Amino acid sequence: MNKTIVVWAFVFAVSLAGAEERLIPDFDPDIAEEIMEICAGCHGIYAQGTPDGEYPRLAGLNPAYLEHEIILFKTRKRINIPMIPYANDHELSPEDVKNITAYISSIKLPRHMSKLDKSKEFDPLARLEESKKMTNIPHYPGDPKAGGKLYRQECASCHGRKGEGKWKKLAPALTGQHSNYLLRQVKKIRKGKRFHDSEDDAELFRSYTDEEIANILAWLSYQDD
Ligand code: HEC
Ligand code: HEC
């Protein structure tokens, strides 16, 4: 196809906190959709990830963060065994990375199913597609009140007041991300298998009890209701 459509995806996301201006660079949708077929095998066709947390949600995340992580995978600074065959310059050139990350960032996942319009004929297929896309994190067991308090003290300065992330800091959204995926990352950070934000973070994260982490995950799981 030689269509040269360039999508101007200026998304002025009035985020949950409403503060940050969030611009998604333009991308070539043909190239992006072709690459997406690879990613969809694990992350889902809407980049929604899997509720068991095996595969993270990518949809709506900061394109610069997504790109940064892919570069970490390529350089093996962040180990991701399932992605090794895909995260190299041959499979995914720097230009491909720009296209796919902007595309994935522009995908919006509804947090609730739309109300059924009784005046229209019921379309089971459309309803099924919508349900696949819908992402609302199930309430995680823990004490959300205590979790929120700790979150505000320890995490909000980078991950945002409601866990929506801060694009400028390359700190990803935690709200809307699958709880078990987040828990796995916390475990990796504690073991020093994933770099968080500073060299001292492995120790810092070990200093939070499992209960405190569960409480934070519980609080986050209420933020997308
Ligand atoms: C074979 C399965 C598989 C395929 C295909 C795959 N991924 Fe992944 N991806 C994973 C797994 C597993 C993780 C989580 C790794 C971990 O636990 O740290 C991940 C994590 C990521 C992350 C980090 C997310 C975060 O929140 O930090 C990004 C970005 C990503 N993948 C992008 C992509 C893109 C873009 C494609 C398509 C080119 C792709 N992946 C294809 C399995 C896959
Ligand atoms: C000083 C800034 C800062 C603070 C404070 C902070 N984070 Fe982060 N966090 C980051 C950055 C930056 C990343 C992305 C690291 C990377 O590039 O892989 C991150 C990544 C994460 C991830 C991985 C998310 C994903 O999608 O893969 C988790 C989980 C996380 N942080 C949890 C927390 C929790 C819980 C707290 C509070 C106890 C916290 N962070 C406090 C900056 C911060």
Coordinates of C-alpha atoms and ligand atoms in Angstrom, one line a residue:
M1 CA 0.0 0.0 0.0
N2 CA 1.4 3.4 -0.9
K3 CA -1.1 5.4 1.0
T4 CA 0.7 8.0 2.9
I5 CA -1.8 8.8 5.6
V6 CA -0.4 10.4 8.5
V7 CA -2.6 10.5 11.5
W8 CA -2.5 13.6 13.5
A9 CA -3.1 12.1 16.9
F10 CA -2.9 15.2 19.0
V11 CA -4.4 13.8 22.1
F12 CA -4.9 16.5 24.7
A13 CA -5.7 14.1 27.4
V14 CA -7.3 15.8 30.2
S15 CA -5.8 13.2 32.5
L16 CA -7.3 12.1 35.8
A17 CA -5.2 14.7 37.5
G18 CA -5.9 17.1 34.6
A19 CA -2.5 18.8 34.7
E20 CA -0.3 17.4 32.0
E21 CA -0.4 18.2 28.3
R22 CA 0.0 14.9 26.5
L23 CA 1.0 14.9 22.9
I24 CA 1.2 11.7 20.8
P25 CA 3.5 12.1 17.8
D26 CA 2.0 11.3 14.4
F27 CA 2.4 7.9 13.0
D28 CA 1.8 5.8 9.9
P29 CA -1.2 3.6 10.7
D30 CA -0.4 1.0 8.0
I31 CA 3.0 0.3 9.4
A32 CA 1.7 0.5 12.9
E33 CA -1.2 -2.0 12.3
E34 CA 1.2 -4.4 10.6
I35 CA 3.6 -4.4 13.6
M36 CA 0.6 -4.6 16.0
E37 CA -0.1 -8.1 14.6
I38 CA 3.1 -9.3 16.3
C39 CA 2.4 -7.5 19.6
A40 CA -1.2 -8.6 19.7
G41 CA -0.2 -12.3 20.0
C42 CA 0.7 -11.5 23.6
H43 CA -0.5 -8.1 24.5
G44 CA -4.0 -8.4 22.8
I45 CA -5.3 -6.7 19.7
Y46 CA -6.1 -3.6 21.7
A47 CA -2.8 -3.7 23.7
Q48 CA -5.0 -4.4 26.7
G49 CA -2.8 -7.1 28.2
T50 CA -4.1 -10.0 30.1
P51 CA -6.0 -9.8 33.5
D52 CA -3.7 -12.5 35.0
G53 CA -0.9 -10.0 34.6
E54 CA 1.2 -12.2 32.4
Y55 CA 1.2 -9.5 29.7
P56 CA 1.0 -5.9 30.6
R57 CA -1.5 -3.4 29.2
L58 CA 0.3 -1.0 26.9
A59 CA -2.7 1.0 25.5
G60 CA -2.7 4.6 26.5
L61 CA 0.8 4.6 28.0
N62 CA 3.2 7.4 27.3
P63 CA 4.8 6.8 23.9
A64 CA 8.2 7.9 25.2
Y65 CA 8.0 5.5 28.1
L66 CA 7.0 2.6 25.7
E67 CA 10.0 3.5 23.5
H68 CA 12.3 3.7 26.4
E69 CA 11.3 0.2 27.6
I70 CA 11.7 -1.3 24.1
I71 CA 15.2 0.2 24.0
L72 CA 15.9 -1.3 27.4
F73 CA 14.8 -4.7 26.1
K74 CA 16.9 -4.3 23.0
T75 CA 20.0 -3.5 25.0
R76 CA 19.1 -6.3 27.6
K77 CA 19.1 -3.7 30.4
R78 CA 15.7 -5.0 31.2
I79 CA 15.4 -8.7 30.7
N80 CA 12.2 -9.8 28.9
I81 CA 12.7 -13.4 27.7
P82 CA 9.4 -13.7 25.8
M83 CA 10.2 -10.5 23.8
I84 CA 13.8 -11.4 22.9
P85 CA 12.9 -12.5 19.4
Y86 CA 11.1 -9.3 18.6
A87 CA 13.1 -6.7 20.4
N88 CA 16.0 -6.1 18.1
D89 CA 16.8 -3.6 15.3
H90 CA 16.1 -6.2 12.6
E91 CA 12.6 -7.0 13.7
L92 CA 11.8 -3.6 15.0
S93 CA 13.8 -0.7 13.5
P94 CA 14.0 2.6 15.4
E95 CA 11.3 4.0 13.0
D96 CA 9.1 1.0 13.6
V97 CA 9.4 1.6 17.3
K98 CA 8.3 5.3 16.8
N99 CA 5.2 4.1 14.8
I100 CA 4.1 1.3 17.1
T101 CA 4.6 3.2 20.3
A102 CA 2.6 6.3 19.1
Y103 CA -0.1 4.0 17.8
I104 CA -0.4 2.0 21.0
S105 CA -0.4 5.2 23.0
S106 CA -3.4 6.4 21.0
I107 CA -5.5 3.3 21.8
K108 CA -8.2 4.2 24.4
L109 CA -9.7 1.4 26.5
P110 CA -13.2 2.0 27.9
R111 CA -13.4 1.5 31.7
H112 CA -17.1 0.6 31.6
M113 CA -19.4 -1.0 29.1
S114 CA -21.6 1.6 27.3
K115 CA -25.3 1.6 28.2
L116 CA -27.5 -0.5 25.9
D117 CA -29.5 1.7 23.6
K118 CA -32.9 0.1 23.5
S119 CA -33.9 2.0 20.4
K120 CA -31.2 0.2 18.4
E121 CA -31.0 -3.4 17.4
F122 CA -28.7 -5.4 19.7
D123 CA -25.4 -6.1 18.0
P124 CA -23.8 -9.1 19.8
L125 CA -20.5 -8.8 17.9
A126 CA -20.0 -5.2 18.7
R127 CA -20.8 -5.9 22.3
L128 CA -18.3 -8.7 22.4
E129 CA -15.6 -6.4 20.9
E130 CA -16.4 -3.7 23.4
S131 CA -16.1 -6.2 26.3
K132 CA -12.7 -7.4 25.1
K133 CA -11.5 -3.8 25.1
M134 CA -13.0 -2.8 28.4
T135 CA -10.4 -2.7 31.1
N136 CA -11.4 -2.1 34.7
I137 CA -9.0 -3.6 37.2
P138 CA -10.8 -5.9 39.7
H139 CA -10.5 -4.8 43.3
Y140 CA -7.3 -6.1 44.7
P141 CA -7.4 -7.6 48.2
G142 CA -6.0 -5.2 50.7
D143 CA -6.7 -2.0 52.6
P144 CA -7.1 0.7 50.0
K145 CA -7.3 3.5 52.6
A146 CA -3.9 2.6 54.1
G147 CA -2.6 2.0 50.5
G148 CA -3.7 5.5 49.4
K149 CA -1.9 7.1 52.3
L150 CA 1.3 5.4 51.6
Y151 CA 0.9 5.9 47.8
R152 CA 0.5 9.7 48.3
Q153 CA 3.6 9.8 50.5
E154 CA 5.9 7.6 48.5
C155 CA 4.7 7.2 44.9
A156 CA 2.5 10.1 43.8
S157 CA 5.3 12.6 43.1
C158 CA 6.3 10.5 40.1
H159 CA 3.3 8.3 39.3
G160 CA 0.7 11.1 39.6
R161 CA -1.9 11.9 42.2
K162 CA -4.2 9.1 41.0
G163 CA -1.6 6.8 39.5
E164 CA -2.1 8.2 36.0
G165 CA 1.7 8.5 35.5
K166 CA 3.8 11.5 34.6
W167 CA 4.9 11.7 31.0
K168 CA 7.7 14.1 31.6
K169 CA 9.3 11.9 34.2
L170 CA 8.8 8.7 32.1
A171 CA 7.0 7.3 35.1
P172 CA 4.2 5.0 33.8
A173 CA 0.6 5.0 34.8
L174 CA 0.0 2.4 37.5
T175 CA -3.8 2.9 37.5
G176 CA -5.4 0.7 34.8
Q177 CA -2.4 -1.7 34.8
H178 CA -3.1 -5.3 35.8
S179 CA -2.3 -5.8 39.5
N180 CA -0.4 -9.1 39.1
Y181 CA 1.8 -7.5 36.5
L182 CA 2.6 -4.6 38.9
L183 CA 3.3 -7.1 41.7
R184 CA 5.7 -9.0 39.5
Q185 CA 7.6 -5.8 38.7
V186 CA 7.8 -4.9 42.4
K187 CA 9.3 -8.3 43.1
K188 CA 11.8 -7.7 40.3
I189 CA 12.7 -4.3 41.6
R190 CA 13.3 -5.7 45.1
K191 CA 15.6 -8.3 43.7
G192 CA 17.5 -5.8 41.6
K193 CA 16.3 -7.5 38.4
R194 CA 14.6 -4.3 37.2
F195 CA 16.0 -0.8 37.6
H196 CA 13.3 1.5 39.1
D197 CA 14.4 5.0 39.5
S198 CA 17.6 5.0 41.5
E199 CA 20.2 2.5 42.7
D200 CA 18.8 2.6 46.2
D201 CA 15.3 1.5 45.1
A202 CA 15.9 -2.3 45.5
E203 CA 16.5 -1.7 49.1
L204 CA 13.7 0.9 49.4
F205 CA 11.2 -1.5 47.9
R206 CA 12.4 -4.3 50.2
S207 CA 11.6 -2.0 53.1
Y208 CA 7.9 -2.0 52.2
T209 CA 6.1 -5.0 53.6
D210 CA 4.1 -7.3 51.3
E211 CA 1.0 -6.0 53.1
E212 CA 1.9 -2.4 52.3
I213 CA 2.5 -3.3 48.6
A214 CA -0.9 -5.1 48.5
N215 CA -2.5 -2.1 50.1
I216 CA -1.1 0.2 47.3
L217 CA -2.3 -2.3 44.7
A218 CA -5.7 -2.3 46.3
W219 CA -5.9 1.5 46.3
L220 CA -4.8 1.6 42.6
S221 CA -7.4 -0.9 41.7
Y222 CA -10.1 1.5 42.9
Q223 CA -8.8 4.5 40.9
D224 CA -10.3 3.4 37.6
D225 CA -13.8 2.7 38.8
Ligands
HEC1 C1 5.8 -13.5 23.0 C2 5.0 -12.5 23.8 C3 5.2 -11.0 23.6 C4 5.2 -10.4 22.4 C5 4.9 -10.9 21.0 C6 5.4 -9.0 22.7 N1 5.5 -8.8 24.0 FE1 5.8 -7.0 25.0 N2 6.0 -8.0 26.8 C7 5.8 -9.3 27.0 C8 6.0 -9.7 28.4 C9 5.9 -11.0 29.0 C10 6.2 -8.4 29.0 C11 6.4 -8.2 30.5 C12 7.8 -8.6 30.9 C13 8.0 -8.4 32.4 O1 7.4 -9.0 33.2 O2 8.9 -7.5 32.8 C14 6.2 -7.4 28.0 C15 6.4 -6.0 28.2 C16 6.4 -5.1 27.3 C17 6.6 -3.6 27.6 C18 6.8 -3.0 28.9 C19 5.5 -2.5 29.5 C20 5.7 -1.8 30.8 O3 4.6 -1.4 31.4 O4 6.8 -1.5 31.3 C21 6.5 -3.0 26.4 C22 6.6 -1.5 26.1 C23 6.2 -4.0 25.3 N3 6.1 -5.2 25.9 C24 6.0 -3.7 24.0 C25 5.7 -4.7 23.0 C26 5.5 -4.4 21.6 C27 5.5 -2.9 21.0 C28 5.4 -5.5 21.0 C29 5.2 -5.8 19.5 C30 6.3 -5.3 18.7 C31 5.5 -6.6 22.0 N4 5.7 -6.0 23.2 C32 5.4 -8.0 21.7 C33 5.6 -10.3 26.0 C34 5.5 -10.0 24.6
HEC2 C1 11.3 9.4 41.9 C2 10.2 8.9 41.0 C3 9.5 7.7 41.3 C4 8.9 7.4 42.6 C5 8.8 8.2 43.8 C6 8.2 6.1 42.3 N1 8.4 5.6 41.1 FE1 7.8 3.9 40.3 N2 8.7 4.3 38.5 C7 9.4 5.4 38.3 C8 10.0 5.3 36.9 C9 10.8 6.4 36.2 C10 9.6 4.1 36.4 C11 9.9 3.5 35.0 C12 11.2 2.7 35.2 C13 11.7 2.2 33.9 O1 12.1 3.0 33.0 O2 11.7 1.0 33.6 C14 8.8 3.4 37.4 C15 8.2 2.2 37.3 C16 7.4 1.6 38.3 C17 6.8 0.3 38.1 C18 6.8 -0.6 36.9 C19 5.5 -0.3 36.1 C20 5.4 -0.9 34.7 O3 4.4 -0.6 34.0 O4 6.2 -1.7 34.3 C21 6.2 0.0 39.3 C22 5.3 -1.2 39.6 C23 6.4 1.1 40.2 N3 7.2 2.1 39.5 C24 5.8 1.3 41.4 C25 6.1 2.3 42.3 C26 5.6 2.4 43.6 C27 4.6 1.4 44.2 C28 6.0 3.6 44.2 C29 5.8 4.1 45.6 C30 6.1 3.1 46.6 C31 6.9 4.2 43.2 N4 6.9 3.4 42.0 C32 7.5 5.4 43.3 C33 9.6 6.5 39.1 C34 9.2 6.6 40.4

